[in-house]
Coordinates of C-alpha atoms in Angstrom, one line a residue:
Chain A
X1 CA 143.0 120.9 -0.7
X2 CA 141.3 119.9 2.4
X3 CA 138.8 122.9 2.0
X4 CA 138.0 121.6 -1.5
X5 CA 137.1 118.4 -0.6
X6 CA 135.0 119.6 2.2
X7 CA 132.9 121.8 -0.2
X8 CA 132.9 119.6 -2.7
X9 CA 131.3 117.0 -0.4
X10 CA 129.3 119.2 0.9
X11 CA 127.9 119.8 -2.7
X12 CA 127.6 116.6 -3.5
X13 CA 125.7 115.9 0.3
X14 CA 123.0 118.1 -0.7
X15 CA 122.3 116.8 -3.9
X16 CA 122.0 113.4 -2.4
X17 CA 121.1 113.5 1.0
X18 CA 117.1 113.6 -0.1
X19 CA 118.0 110.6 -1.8
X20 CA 119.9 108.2 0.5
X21 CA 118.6 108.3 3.7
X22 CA 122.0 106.4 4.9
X23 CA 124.4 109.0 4.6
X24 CA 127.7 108.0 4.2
X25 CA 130.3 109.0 6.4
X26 CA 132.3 111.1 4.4
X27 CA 129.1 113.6 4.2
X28 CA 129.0 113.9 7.6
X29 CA 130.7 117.2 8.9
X30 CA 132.7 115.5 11.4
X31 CA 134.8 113.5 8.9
X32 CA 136.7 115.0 6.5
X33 CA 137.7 113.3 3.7
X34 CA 140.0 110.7 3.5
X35 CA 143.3 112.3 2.8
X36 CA 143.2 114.2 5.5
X37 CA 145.1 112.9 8.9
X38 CA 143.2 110.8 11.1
X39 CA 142.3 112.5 13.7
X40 CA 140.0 111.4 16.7
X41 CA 137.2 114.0 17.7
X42 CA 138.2 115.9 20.4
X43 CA 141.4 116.4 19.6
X44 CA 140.3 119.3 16.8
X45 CA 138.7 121.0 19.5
X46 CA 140.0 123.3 22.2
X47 CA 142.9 121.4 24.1
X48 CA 141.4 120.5 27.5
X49 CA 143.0 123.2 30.4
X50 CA 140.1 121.4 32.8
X51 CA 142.0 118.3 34.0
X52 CA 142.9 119.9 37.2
X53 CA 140.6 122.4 38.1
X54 CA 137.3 120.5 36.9
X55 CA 137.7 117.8 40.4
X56 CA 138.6 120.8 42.5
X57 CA 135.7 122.9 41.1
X58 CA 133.1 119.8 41.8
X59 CA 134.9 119.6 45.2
X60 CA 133.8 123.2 46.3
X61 CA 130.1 122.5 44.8
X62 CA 130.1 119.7 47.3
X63 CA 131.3 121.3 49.8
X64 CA 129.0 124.6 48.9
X65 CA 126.3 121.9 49.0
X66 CA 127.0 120.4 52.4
X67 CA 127.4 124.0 54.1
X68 CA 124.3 124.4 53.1
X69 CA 122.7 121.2 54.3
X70 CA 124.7 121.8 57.9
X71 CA 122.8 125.1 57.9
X72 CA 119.0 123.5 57.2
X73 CA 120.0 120.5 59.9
X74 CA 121.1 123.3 62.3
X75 CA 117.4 124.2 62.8
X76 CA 116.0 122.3 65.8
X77 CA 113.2 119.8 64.9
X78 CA 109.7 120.7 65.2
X79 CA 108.8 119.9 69.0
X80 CA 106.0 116.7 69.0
X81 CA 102.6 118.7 70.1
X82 CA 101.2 117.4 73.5
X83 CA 97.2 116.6 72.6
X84 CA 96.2 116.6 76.1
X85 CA 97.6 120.4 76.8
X86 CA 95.8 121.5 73.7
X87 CA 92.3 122.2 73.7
X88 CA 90.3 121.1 70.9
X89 CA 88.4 123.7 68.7
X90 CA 84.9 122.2 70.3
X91 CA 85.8 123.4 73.6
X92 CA 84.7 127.5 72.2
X93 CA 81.9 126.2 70.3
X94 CA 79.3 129.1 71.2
X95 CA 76.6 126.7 70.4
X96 CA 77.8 123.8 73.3
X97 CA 77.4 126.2 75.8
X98 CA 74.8 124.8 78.5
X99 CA 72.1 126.5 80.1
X100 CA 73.1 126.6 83.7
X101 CA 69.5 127.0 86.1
X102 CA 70.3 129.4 89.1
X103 CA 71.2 127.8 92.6
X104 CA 69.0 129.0 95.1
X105 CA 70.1 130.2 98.8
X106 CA 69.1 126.7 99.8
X107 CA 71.3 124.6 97.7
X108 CA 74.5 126.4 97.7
X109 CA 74.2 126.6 101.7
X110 CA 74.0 122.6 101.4
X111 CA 76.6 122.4 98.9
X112 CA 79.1 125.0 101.0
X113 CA 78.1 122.6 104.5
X114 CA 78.3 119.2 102.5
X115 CA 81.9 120.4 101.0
X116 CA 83.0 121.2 104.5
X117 CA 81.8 118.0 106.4
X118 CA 83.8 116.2 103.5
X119 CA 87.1 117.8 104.3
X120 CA 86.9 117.2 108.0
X121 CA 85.5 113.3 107.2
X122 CA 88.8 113.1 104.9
X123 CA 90.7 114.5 106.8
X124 CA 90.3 112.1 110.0
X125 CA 90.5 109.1 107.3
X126 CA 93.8 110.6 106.6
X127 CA 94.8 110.4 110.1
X128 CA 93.6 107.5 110.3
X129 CA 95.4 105.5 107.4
X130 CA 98.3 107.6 108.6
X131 CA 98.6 105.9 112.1
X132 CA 97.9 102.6 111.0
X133 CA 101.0 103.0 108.5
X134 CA 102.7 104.1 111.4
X135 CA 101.6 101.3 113.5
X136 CA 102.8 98.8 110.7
X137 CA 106.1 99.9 110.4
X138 CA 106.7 100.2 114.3
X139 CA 106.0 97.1 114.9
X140 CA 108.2 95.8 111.8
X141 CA 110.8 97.5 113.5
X142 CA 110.4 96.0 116.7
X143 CA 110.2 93.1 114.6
X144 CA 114.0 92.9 113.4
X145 CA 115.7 94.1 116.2
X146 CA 114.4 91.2 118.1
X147 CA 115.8 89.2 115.2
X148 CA 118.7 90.9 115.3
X149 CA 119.3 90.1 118.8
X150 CA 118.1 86.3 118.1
X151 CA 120.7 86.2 115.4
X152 CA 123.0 87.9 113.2
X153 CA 122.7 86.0 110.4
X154 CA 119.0 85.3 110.3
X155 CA 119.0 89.5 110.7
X156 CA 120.8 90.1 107.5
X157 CA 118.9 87.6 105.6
X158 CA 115.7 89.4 106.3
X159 CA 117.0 93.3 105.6
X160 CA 118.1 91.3 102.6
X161 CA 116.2 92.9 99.1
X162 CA 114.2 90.1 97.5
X163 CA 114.6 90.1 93.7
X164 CA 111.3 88.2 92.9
X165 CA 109.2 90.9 94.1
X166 CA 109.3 93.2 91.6
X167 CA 107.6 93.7 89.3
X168 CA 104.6 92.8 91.7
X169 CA 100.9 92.7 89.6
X170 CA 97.8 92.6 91.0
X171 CA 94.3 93.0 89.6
X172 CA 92.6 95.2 92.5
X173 CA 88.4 95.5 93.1
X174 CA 86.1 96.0 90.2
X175 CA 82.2 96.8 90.9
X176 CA 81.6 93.7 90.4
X177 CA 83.5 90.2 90.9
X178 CA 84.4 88.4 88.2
X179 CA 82.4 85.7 86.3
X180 CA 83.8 82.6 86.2
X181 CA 84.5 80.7 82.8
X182 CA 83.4 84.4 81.1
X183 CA 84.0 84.3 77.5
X184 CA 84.9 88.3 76.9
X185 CA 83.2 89.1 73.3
X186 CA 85.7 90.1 70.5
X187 CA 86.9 93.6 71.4
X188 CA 88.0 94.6 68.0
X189 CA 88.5 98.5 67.5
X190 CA 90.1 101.4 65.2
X191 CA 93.3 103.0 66.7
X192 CA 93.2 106.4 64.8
X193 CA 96.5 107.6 67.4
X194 CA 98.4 110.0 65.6
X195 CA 101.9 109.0 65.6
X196 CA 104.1 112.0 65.0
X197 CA 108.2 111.5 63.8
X198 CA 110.6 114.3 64.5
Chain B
X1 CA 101.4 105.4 124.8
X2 CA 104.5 106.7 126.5
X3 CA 105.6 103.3 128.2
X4 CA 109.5 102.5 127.5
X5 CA 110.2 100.9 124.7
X6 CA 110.4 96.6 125.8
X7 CA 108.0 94.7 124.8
X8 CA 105.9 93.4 128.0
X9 CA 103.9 90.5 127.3
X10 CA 102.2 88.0 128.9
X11 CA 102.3 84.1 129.1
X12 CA 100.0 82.7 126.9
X13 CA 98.6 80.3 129.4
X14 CA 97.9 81.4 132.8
X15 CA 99.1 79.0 134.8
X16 CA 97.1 78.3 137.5
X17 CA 99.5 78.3 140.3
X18 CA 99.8 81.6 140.3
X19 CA 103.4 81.8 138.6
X20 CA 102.4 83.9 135.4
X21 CA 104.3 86.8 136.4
X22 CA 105.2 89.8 134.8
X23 CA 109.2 89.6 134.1
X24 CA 109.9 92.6 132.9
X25 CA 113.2 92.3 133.1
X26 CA 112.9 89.6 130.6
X27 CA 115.5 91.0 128.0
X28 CA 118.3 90.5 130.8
X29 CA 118.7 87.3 130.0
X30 CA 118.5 87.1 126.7
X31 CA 121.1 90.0 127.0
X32 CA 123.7 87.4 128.9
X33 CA 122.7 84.7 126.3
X34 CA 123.8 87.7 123.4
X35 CA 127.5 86.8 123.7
X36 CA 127.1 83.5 122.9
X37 CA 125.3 84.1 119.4
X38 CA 127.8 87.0 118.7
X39 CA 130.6 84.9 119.1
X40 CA 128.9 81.6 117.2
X41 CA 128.0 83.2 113.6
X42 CA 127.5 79.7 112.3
X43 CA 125.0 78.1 114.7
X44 CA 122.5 81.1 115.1
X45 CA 121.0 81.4 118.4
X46 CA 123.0 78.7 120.3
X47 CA 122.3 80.6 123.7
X48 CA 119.0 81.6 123.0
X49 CA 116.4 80.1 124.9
X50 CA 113.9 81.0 122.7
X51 CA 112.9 78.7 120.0
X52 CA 112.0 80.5 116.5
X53 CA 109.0 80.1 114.8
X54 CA 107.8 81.9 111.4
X55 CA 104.1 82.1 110.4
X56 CA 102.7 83.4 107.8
X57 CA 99.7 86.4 107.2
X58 CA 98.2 85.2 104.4
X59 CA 95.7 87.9 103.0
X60 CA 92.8 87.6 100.2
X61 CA 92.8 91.2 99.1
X62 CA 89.5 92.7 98.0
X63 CA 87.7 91.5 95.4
X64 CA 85.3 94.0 94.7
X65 CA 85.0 98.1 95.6
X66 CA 83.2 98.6 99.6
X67 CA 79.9 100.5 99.2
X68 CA 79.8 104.2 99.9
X69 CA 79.0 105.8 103.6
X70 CA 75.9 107.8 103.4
X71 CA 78.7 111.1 103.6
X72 CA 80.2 109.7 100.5
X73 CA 77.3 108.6 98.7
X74 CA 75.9 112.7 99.4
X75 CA 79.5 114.1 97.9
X76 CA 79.5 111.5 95.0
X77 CA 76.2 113.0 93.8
X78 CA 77.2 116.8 94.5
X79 CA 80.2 115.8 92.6
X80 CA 78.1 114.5 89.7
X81 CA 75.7 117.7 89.8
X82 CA 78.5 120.1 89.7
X83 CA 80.3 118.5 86.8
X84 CA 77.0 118.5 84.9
X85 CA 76.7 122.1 85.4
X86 CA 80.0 123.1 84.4
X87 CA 80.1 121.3 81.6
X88 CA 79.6 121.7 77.6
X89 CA 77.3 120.1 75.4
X90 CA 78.5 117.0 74.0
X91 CA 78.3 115.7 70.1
X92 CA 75.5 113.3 71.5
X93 CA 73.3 116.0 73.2
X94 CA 73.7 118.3 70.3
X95 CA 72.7 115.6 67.8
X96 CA 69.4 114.8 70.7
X97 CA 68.5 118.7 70.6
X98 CA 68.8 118.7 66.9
X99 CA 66.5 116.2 66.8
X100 CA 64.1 117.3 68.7
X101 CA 64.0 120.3 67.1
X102 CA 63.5 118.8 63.2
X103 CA 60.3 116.7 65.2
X104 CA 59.0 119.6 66.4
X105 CA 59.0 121.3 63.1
X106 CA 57.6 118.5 61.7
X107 CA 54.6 118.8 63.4
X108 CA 54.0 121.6 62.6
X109 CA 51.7 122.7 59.7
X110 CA 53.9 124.8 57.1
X111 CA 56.6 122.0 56.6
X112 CA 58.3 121.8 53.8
X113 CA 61.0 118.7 53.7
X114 CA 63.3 120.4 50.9
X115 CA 63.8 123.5 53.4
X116 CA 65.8 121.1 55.9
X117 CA 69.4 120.9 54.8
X118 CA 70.4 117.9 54.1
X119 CA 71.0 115.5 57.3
X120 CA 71.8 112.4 55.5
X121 CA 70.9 109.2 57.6
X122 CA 70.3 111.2 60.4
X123 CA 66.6 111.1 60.1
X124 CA 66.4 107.0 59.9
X125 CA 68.7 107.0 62.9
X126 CA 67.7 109.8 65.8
X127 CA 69.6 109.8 68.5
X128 CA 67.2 108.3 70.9
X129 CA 66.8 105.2 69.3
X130 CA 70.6 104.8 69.4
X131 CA 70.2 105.3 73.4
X132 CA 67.6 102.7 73.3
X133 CA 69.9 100.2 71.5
X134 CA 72.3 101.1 73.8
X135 CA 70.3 100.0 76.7
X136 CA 69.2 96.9 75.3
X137 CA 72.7 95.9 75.0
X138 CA 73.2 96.7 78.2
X139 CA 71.0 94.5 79.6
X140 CA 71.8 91.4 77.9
X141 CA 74.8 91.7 79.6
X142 CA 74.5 90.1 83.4
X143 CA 77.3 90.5 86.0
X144 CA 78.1 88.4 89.0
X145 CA 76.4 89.6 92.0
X146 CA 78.2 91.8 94.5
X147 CA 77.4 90.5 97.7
X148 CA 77.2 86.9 98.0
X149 CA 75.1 86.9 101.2
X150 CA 75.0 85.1 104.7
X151 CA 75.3 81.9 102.7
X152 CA 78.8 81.6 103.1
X153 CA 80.5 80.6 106.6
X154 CA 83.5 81.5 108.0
X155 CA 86.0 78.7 106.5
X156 CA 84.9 80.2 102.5
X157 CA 88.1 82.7 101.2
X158 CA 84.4 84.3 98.7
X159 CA 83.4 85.9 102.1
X160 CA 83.2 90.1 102.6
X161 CA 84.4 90.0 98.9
X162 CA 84.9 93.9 99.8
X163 CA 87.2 93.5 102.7
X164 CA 90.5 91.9 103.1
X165 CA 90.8 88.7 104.7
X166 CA 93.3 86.8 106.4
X167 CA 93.8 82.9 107.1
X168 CA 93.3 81.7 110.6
X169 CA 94.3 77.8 112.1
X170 CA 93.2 75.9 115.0
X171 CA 96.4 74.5 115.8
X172 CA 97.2 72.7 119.3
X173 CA 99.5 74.5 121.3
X174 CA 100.5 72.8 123.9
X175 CA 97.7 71.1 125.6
X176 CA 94.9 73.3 123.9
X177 CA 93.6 73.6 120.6
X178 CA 94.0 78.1 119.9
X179 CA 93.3 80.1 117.0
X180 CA 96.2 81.5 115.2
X181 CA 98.2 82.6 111.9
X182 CA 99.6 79.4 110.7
X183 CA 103.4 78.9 111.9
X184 CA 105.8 76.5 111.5
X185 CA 108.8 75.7 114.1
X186 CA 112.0 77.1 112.4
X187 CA 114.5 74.9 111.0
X188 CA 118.3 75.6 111.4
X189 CA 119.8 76.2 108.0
X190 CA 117.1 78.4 106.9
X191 CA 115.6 82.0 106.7
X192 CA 112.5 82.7 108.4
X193 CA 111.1 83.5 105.2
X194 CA 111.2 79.7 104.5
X195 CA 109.8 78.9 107.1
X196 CA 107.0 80.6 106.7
X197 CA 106.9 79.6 103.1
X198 CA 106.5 76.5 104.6
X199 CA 104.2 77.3 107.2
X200 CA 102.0 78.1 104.0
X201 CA 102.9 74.8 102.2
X202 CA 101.4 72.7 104.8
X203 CA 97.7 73.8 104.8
X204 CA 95.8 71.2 103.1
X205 CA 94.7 74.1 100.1
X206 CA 97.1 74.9 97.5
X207 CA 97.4 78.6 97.8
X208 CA 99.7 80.7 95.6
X209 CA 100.7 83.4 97.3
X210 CA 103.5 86.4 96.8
X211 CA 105.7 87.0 99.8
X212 CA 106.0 91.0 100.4
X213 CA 109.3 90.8 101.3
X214 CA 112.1 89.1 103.4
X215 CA 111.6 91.3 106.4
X216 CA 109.3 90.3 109.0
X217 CA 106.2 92.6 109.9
X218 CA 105.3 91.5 113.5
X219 CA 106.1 89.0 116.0
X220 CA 104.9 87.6 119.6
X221 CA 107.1 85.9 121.9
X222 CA 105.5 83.9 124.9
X223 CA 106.9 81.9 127.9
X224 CA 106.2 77.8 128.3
X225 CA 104.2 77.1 131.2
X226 CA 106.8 75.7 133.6
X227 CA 106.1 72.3 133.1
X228 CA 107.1 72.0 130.0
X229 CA 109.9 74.6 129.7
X230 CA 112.8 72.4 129.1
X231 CA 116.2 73.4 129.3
X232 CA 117.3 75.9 126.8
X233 CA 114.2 76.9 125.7
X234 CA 111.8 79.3 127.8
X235 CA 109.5 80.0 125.3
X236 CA 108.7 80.8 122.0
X237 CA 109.2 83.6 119.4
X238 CA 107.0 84.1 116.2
X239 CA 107.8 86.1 113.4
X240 CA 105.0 86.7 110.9
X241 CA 105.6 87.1 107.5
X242 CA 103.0 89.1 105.0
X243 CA 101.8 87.3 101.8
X244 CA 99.1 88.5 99.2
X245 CA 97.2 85.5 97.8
X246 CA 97.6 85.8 94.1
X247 CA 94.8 83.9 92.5
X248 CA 91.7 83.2 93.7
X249 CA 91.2 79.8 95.7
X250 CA 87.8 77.9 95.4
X251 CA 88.8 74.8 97.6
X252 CA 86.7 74.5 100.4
X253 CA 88.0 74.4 103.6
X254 CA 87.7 72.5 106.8
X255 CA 85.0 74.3 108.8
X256 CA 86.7 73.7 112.1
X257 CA 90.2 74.3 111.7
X258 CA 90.2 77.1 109.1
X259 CA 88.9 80.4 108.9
X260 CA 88.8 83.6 106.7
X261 CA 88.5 86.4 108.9
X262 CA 88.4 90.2 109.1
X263 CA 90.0 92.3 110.8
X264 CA 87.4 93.4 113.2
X265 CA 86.3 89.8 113.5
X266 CA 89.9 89.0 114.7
X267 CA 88.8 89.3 118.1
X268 CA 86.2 86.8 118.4
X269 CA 88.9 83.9 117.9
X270 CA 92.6 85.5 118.8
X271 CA 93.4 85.5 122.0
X272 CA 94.3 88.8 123.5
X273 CA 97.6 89.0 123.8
X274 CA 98.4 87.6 120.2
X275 CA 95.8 89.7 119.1
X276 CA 97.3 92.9 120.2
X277 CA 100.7 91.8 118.4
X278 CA 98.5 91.1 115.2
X279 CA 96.3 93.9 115.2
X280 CA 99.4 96.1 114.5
X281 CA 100.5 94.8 111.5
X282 CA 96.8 93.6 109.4
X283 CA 95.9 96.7 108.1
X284 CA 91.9 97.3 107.3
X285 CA 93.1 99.8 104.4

């Protein structure tokens, strides 16, 4: 009886389906007619053997999932490039290459002499700077163990660090000494840094 | 130098009787006077007979770079040269070659302005007259001048703005008036860092200055003359403390009693003695 009514409404559907754009719901397939049980949806179909397996299946597609991220992450990150150990493109620019006049006898005699007399001139500053440092810190020395015979306790006080020190600023010598009351013109400027992110 | 290691010094005044003698065995005493101190860790120096001072070495570090020795002046340029010559062209060179290059084929007869490829702005703007802008800004631009002259005398901290100076007091000493770093006597209670801290707080000018330290860096010890050596205390001992003025101080100075001196003009106003103790600490670096 049940496939009766089903053709029969299906018979009578397509005569009036052009009609009625509402279509009632006993000409939709889903419903059958009204005799038969009610019956929700899903329960026609295939009885549902997922219930256990369906979490476990999504739990290995996670886990598939995060092997695979743990294998990208294993890569070590790209290493930051250093500009200053990388020399620019311009630097083998045929065209920048500067014509160079040849040196004659003369000048490169002067320029070997010259380059001489400045190492031994450096050389005695160095010795120089040297022995004063040395004379400084001799007589420090001297210095605090004649405290230290003085007294004990004015002794440790003064091998004592001092905190307020550091950090120690100080603007050293310029070419030339600073204007007083200068008003310094705006210094506004373009940083065009790259920043780089591992 | 290979004389032992005590420090031999001299009175500071020679007393004219003939009694400035050379006691070399000076520490001896101060040796028997050692137990007493050891023992006494609360009154410092009870036994000494020396009384403490602490002055301070005030220094105006330089202002401005020294000029170059002819040697250096000869190496800077040879520098200069040789970098030139080793080096590449730069954007701004290229960009003055290129320019010169579009004049001169300007000038000449068979020029056609579509042939040039195209150079945008470049032909409104050469290269040269940037340099000229350049220089004009340059100039409107006027520093101080480097060298302030003879103007200034000996008492002004804008001396030798190249040099490093240090503070110099006519104090009385005794019965004389001497030149000397200022000092202070010491206090008991305190470190000889505060005293000299307040060897600097007495001079009239408000310096501030940055102590290098709590260590001292040199220090002079003289004998009384006999007449006033009173009991317990044969002489003196100074310990001088390094400081590093911080900001530069415009107050003008008694002419007199101060003076900003350096280091080779130390021995026009230190005595000997106290200026061989000096001498080894102020550095000319």
């Amino acid at each position: 009886a049940g496939i009766v009514c089903r053709t029969l409404s299906r018979v009578v559907s397509s005569q009036t389906s052009c009609c009625s754009s509402v279509v009632s719901v006993r000409h939709s397939h889903w419903f059958t007619s009204i005799l038969s049980p009610k019956t929700s949806v899903p329960l026609r179909a295939e009885p549902k053997k997922k219930k256990k397996v369906d979490p476990r299946r999504e739990q290995m597609m996670k886990e598939r999932l995060k092997k695979k991220l743990k294998k990208l992450e294993r890569v070590p990150p790209e290493l930051i490039p250093i500009e200053d150990f990388i020399t620019t493109a311009k630097c083998f620019d045929e065209t920048r290459v500067r014509e160079v006049p040849k040196l004659s006898f003369e000048e490169t005699e002067r320029r070997a002499l010259l380059l001489k007399h400045w190492s031994r001139y450096k050389f005695s500053q160095h010795q120089a700077e040297m022995a004063e440092i040395k004379e400084a810190l001799e007589a420090q020395r001297q210095a605090l163990e004649e405290l230290k015979i003085e007294s004990e306790d004015l002794y440790k006080a003064a091998i004592g660090p001092d905190t307020d020190l550091f950090p120690f600023q100080h603007q050293g010598p310029c070419y030339t000494p600073p204007i007083p009351n200068y008003e310094a013109p705006d210094g506004k400027y373009n940083d065009i840094t790259r920043v780089y992110t591992q | 130098m290979a004389a032992p290691f005590r420090c031999i010094y001299r009175p500071l005044w020679r007393v004219i009787t003939g009694s400035g003698r050379l006691t070399v065995g000076m520490r001896n005493i101060s040796f028997t006077e050692n137990h007493f101190s050891a023992t006494n860790h609360k009154t410092a120096s009870v036994g000494s007979p020396w009384t403490l001072h602490g002055a301070v070495c005030l220094q105006r570090l330089p202002v401005i770079s020294q000029d170059r020795n002819p040697i250096e002046e000869e190496f800077s340029g040879l520098m200069q040269q040789m970098e030139l010559e080793r080096s590449l062209l730069s954007d701004h060179e290229l960009r003055l070659l290129e320019d010169a290059a579009r004049m001169s084929r300007k000038q000449e007869e068979d020029y056609d302005s579509d042939e040039e490829e195209d150079y945008g702005d470049k032909e409104i703007v050469t290269a040269q007259d940037l340099e000229d802008a350049w220089e004009q800004k340059l100039k409107q631009f006027h520093p101080a001048q480097r060298s302030n002259g003879d103007k200034l005398d000996v008492s002004s901290s804008e001396r030798c703005l190249a040099d490093s100076l240090v503070l110099l007091i006519k104090q009385d000493v005794g019965s004389q008036k001497v030149w000397l770093l200022p000092q202070v006597q010491w206090k008991a209670g305190e470190t000889l860092r505060q005293t000299a801290e307040r060897a600097l707080a007495h001079l009239p000018a408000d310096v501030k200055a940055t102590f290098l330290g709590n260590a001292p860096c040199g220090f002079y010890k003289y004998k009384y003359p006999k007449d006033i050596q009173k009991e317990g205390s044969v002489g003196a001992k100074v310990f001088f403390f390094k400081a590093v003025m911080c900001s530069p101080n415009h107050l003008p100075l008694e002419k007199n009693s101060f003076a900003w001196v350096k280091k080779d003009e130390l021995k026009d106003f230190l005595t000997p003695e106290y200026l061989k103790q000096v001498n080894r600490f102020i550095m000319s670096l």
